[in-house]
XYZ file of C-alpha atoms in Angstrom:
320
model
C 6.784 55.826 -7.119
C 6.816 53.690 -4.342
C 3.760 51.908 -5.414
C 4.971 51.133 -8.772
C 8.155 49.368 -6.956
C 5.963 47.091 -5.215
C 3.944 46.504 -8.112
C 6.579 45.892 -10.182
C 8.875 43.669 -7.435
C 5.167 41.713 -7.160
C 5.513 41.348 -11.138
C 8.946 40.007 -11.133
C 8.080 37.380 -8.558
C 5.122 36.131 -10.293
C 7.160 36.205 -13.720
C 9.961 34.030 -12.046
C 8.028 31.593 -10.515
C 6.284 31.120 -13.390
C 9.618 30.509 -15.473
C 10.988 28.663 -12.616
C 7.039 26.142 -12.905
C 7.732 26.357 -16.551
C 11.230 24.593 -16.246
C 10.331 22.345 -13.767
C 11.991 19.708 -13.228
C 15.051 21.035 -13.804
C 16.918 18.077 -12.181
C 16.652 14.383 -10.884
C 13.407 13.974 -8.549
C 13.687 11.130 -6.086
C 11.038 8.983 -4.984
C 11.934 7.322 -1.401
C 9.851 3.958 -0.607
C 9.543 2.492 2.481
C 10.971 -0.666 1.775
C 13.390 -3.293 0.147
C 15.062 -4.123 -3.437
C 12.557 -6.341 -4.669
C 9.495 -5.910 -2.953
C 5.615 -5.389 -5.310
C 6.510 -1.562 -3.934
C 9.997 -1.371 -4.858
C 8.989 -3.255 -8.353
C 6.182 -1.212 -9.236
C 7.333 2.225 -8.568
C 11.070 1.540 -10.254
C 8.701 0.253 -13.649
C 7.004 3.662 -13.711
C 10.049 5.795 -13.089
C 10.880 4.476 -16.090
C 7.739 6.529 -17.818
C 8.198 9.469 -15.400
C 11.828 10.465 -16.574
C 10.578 9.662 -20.092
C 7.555 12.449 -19.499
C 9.514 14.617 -17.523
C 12.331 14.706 -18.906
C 14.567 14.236 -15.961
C 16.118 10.846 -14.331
C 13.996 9.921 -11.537
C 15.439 7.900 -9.553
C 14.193 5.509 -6.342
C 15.777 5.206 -3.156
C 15.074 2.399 -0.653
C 14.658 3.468 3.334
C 13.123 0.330 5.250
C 12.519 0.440 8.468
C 9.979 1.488 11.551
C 7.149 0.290 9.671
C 7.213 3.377 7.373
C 8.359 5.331 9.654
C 12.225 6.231 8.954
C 11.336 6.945 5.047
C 8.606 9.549 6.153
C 10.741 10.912 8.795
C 13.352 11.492 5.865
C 10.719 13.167 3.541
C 9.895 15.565 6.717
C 13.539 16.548 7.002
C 13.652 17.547 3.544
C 12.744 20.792 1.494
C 8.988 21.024 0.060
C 10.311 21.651 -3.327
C 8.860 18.728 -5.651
C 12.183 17.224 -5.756
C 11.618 14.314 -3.015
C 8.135 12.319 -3.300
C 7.078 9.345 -1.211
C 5.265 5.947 -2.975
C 4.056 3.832 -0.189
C 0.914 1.938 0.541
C -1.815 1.163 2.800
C 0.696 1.102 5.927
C 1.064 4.535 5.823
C -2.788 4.786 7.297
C -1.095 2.186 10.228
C 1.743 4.605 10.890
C -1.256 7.131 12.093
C -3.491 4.862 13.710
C -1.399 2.461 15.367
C 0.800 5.915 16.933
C 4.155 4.947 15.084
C 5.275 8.378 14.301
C 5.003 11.629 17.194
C 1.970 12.033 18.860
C -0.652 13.318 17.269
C 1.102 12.909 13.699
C -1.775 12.119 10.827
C -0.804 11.535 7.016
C -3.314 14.265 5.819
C -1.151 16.604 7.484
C 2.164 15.574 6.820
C 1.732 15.135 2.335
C 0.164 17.062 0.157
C -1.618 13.514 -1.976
C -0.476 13.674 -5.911
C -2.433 10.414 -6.599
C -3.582 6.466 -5.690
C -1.247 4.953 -8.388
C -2.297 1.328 -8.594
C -3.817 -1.430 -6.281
C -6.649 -4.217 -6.258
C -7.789 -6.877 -4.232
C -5.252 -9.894 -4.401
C -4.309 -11.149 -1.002
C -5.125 -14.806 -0.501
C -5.937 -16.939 3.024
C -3.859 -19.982 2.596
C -3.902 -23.604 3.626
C -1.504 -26.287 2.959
C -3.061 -29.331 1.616
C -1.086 -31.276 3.641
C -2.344 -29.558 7.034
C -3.255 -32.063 9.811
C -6.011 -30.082 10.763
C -8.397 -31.749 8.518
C -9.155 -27.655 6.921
C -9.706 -28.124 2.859
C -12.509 -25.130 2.647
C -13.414 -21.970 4.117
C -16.170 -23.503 6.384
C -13.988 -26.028 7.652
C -11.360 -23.535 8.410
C -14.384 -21.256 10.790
C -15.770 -24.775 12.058
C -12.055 -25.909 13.421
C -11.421 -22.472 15.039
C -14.128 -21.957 16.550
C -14.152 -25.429 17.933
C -10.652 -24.705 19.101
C -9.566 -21.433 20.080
C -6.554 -19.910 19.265
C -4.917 -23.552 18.007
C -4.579 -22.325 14.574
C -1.751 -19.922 14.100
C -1.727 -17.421 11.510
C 1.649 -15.556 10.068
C 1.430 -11.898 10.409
C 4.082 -8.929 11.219
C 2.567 -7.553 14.187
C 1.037 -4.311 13.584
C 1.301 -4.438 9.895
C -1.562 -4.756 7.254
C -2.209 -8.292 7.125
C -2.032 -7.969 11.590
C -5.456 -5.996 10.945
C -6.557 -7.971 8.230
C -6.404 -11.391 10.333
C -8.356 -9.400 13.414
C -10.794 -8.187 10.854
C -11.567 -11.791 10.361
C -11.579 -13.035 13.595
C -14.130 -9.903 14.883
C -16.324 -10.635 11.701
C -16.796 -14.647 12.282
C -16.485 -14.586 15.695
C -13.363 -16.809 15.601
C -9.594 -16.735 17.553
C -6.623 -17.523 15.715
C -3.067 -17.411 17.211
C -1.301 -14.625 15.218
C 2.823 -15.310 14.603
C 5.059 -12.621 14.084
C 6.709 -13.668 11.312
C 8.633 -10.482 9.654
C 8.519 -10.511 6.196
C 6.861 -11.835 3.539
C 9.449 -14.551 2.621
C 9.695 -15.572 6.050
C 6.167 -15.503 6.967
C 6.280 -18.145 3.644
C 9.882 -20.178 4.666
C 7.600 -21.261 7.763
C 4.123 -21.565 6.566
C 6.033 -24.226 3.634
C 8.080 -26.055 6.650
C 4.312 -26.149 8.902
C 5.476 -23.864 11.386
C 2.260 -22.059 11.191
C -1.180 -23.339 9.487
C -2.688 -20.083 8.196
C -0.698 -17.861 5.498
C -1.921 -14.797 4.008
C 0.012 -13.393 0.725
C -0.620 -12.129 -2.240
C -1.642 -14.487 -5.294
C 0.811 -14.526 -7.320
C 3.192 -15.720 -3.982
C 1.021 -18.712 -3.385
C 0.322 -19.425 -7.013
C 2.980 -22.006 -8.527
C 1.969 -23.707 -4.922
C -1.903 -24.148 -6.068
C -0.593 -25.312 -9.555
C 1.748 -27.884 -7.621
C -1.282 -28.597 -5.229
C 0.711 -27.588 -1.918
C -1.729 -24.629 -1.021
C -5.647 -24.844 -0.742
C -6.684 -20.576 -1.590
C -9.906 -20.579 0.599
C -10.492 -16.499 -0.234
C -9.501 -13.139 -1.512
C -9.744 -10.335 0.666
C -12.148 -7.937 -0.615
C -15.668 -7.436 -1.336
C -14.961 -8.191 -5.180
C -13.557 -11.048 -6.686
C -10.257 -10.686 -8.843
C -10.594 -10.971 -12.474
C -7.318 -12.659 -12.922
C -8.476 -15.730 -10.514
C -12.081 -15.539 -10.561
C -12.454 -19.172 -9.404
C -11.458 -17.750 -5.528
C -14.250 -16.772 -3.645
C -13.981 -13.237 -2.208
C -14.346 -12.906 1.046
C -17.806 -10.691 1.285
C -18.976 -13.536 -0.351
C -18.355 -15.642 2.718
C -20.017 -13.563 5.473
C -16.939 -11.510 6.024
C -17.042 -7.981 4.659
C -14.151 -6.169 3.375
C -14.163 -2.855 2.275
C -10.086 -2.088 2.415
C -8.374 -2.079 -1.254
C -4.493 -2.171 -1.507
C -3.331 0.695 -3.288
C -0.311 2.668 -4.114
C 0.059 6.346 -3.640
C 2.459 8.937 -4.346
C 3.073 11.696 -2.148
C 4.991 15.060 -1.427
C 6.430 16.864 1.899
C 2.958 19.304 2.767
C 4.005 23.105 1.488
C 4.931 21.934 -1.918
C 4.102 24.405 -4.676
C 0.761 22.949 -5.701
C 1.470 23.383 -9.677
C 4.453 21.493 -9.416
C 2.510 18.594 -7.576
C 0.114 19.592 -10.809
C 1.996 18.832 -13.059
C 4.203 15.761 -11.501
C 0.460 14.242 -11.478
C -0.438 15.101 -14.621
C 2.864 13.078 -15.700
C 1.534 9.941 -13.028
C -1.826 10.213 -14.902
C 0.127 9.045 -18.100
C 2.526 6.625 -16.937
C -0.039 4.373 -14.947
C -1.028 3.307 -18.185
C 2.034 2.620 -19.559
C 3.400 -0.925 -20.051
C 6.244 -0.700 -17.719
C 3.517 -0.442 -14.851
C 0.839 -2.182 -16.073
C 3.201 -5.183 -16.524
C 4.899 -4.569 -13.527
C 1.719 -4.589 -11.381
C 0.030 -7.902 -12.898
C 2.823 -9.086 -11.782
C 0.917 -8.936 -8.573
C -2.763 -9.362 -10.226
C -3.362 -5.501 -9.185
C -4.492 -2.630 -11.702
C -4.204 0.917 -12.585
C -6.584 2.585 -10.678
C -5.293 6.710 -10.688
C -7.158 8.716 -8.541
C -5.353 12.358 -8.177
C -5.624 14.632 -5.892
C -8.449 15.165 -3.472
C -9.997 11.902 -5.041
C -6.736 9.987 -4.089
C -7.552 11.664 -0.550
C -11.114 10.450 -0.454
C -10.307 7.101 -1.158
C -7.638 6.758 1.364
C -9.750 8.206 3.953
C -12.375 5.438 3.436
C -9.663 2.681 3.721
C -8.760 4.193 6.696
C -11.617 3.979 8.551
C -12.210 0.531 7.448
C -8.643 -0.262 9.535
C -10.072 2.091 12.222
C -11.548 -0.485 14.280
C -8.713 -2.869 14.233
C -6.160 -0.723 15.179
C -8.062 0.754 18.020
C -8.805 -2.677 19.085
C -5.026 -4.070 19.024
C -4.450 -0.387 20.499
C -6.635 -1.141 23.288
C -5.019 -4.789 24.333
């Protein structure tokens, strides 16, 4: 008798957690970002909530947590319950927040999400000039032949510790050059100063520098990436040049590790879908980046190799 108790409590519990998978979601699921209203990650993921609550059936909805690098949004996500209801879009910084030691010691992304899927991403940030520079620099050679001629004269806008932080020491390691990196904060102020010649080197995304190369104010001397972009294919890429690059920007989704794997099943399934859906598509060639879903383990692979193309850097900037 006893045995047939537990066998048929066991029974119960599989039957409701199957109903419970079944129903799921059975309210709004939130997606926190790491960043601000209007941002390429606050854009993008907002455009395919819109095809998530269409496929799922319930309003998801985005909340904005800046702050920390990353840090304060994935902080949040740890506080809350693993039960599908909170997810996490962020980008390539969240490989920073591990390397560069931004959250407890010890803390690595693999063991703080269980990965749904890479979203979206591509190779689109730019290495700007102004035309107007009085440094003589209209190419890419001219730009290695002035800097390594003078040493640390050219300055170069970065946020200190952030993605395009690594991406400028990449450079520098690779052809054997020294700029002066300026921490300039965001993205529209890193641009406010690079416009008004506080610095001579800006690095941005394409479509931030482009009514610039159509006015002729801004020289593009690469892309970052071992590939050129289809939507500018006139811009070198920057393997092209001598200077490797193996780290793609991409877009991930995430949930709190524990989750009930089915329900990050079937949330993915639903991501699978909506990636090729206008309101994404559009809203990332807004940026000149693609679809480019990758669930699961695959999203983990691929992640893992951009890390340990940023390995090197942040150890290095770790080290100084």
């Amino acid at each position: 008798m006893k045995k047939f108790l537990v066998l048929l409590l066991a029974a119960v519990m599989v039957f409701t957690c199957t109903i419970a998978l079944a129903d799921y979601p059975e309210k709004a699921i939130e997606i926190i970002i790491p960043a601000n209203p209007g941002g390429d990650t606050d854009t993008t993921v907002r455009a395919i909530a819109q095809s998530l609550t269409e496929i799922l059936g319930q309003p998801v909805v985005v909340t904005n947590m800046s702050g920390g690098a990353g840090s304060v949004a994935m902080n949040e996500l740890t506080n809350r319950d693993a039960d599908g209801y909170t997810v996490f879009y962020h980008h390539v910084d969240t490989l920073l927040l591990e390397l560069l030691g931004r959250m407890d010691e010890g803390w690595k992304w693999e063991d703080a999400l269980d990965i749904s899927a890479v979203a979206g991403g591509g190779n689109t940030y730019c290495l700007f000039v102004r035309k107007d520079n009085d440094k003589g620099i209209e190419t890419f050679e001219d730009l290695v032949a002035y800097a390594k001629e003078n040493p640390y004269e050219l300055t170069y806008a970065v946020e200190i510790g952030g993605t395009l932080h690594m991406h400028a020491l990449a450079m520098m390691q690779a052809l054997g050059i020294e700029v002066d990196c300026v921490d300039l904060g965001s993205a529209s102020d890193r641009n406010v100063a690079f416009l008004g010649g506080q610095v001579d080197i800006l690095e941005a995304l394409y479509s931030q520098g482009e009514e610039y190369i159509k006015s002729g104010d801004y020289i593009p001397l690469f892309v970052f990436g071992n590939e050129r972009n289809a939507n500018f294919p006139d811009i070198p890429c920057s393997g092209e040049l001598g200077f490797s690059f193996g780290a793609e920007w991409f877009y991930y989704f995430g949930f709190k590790k524990g989750t009930d794997p089915e329900i990050i099943e079937k949330f993915t399934e639903a991501v699978g879908q909506a990636v090729e859906m206008e309101p994404y598509t559009n809203a990332l060639s807004l940026y000149d980046f693609r679809a480019n879903f990758l669930p699961g383990e695959e999203g983990v692979a691929f992640m893992k190799e951009v890390q340990e193309v940023y390995r090197p850097m942040a150890e290095a900037l770790m080290g100084n």
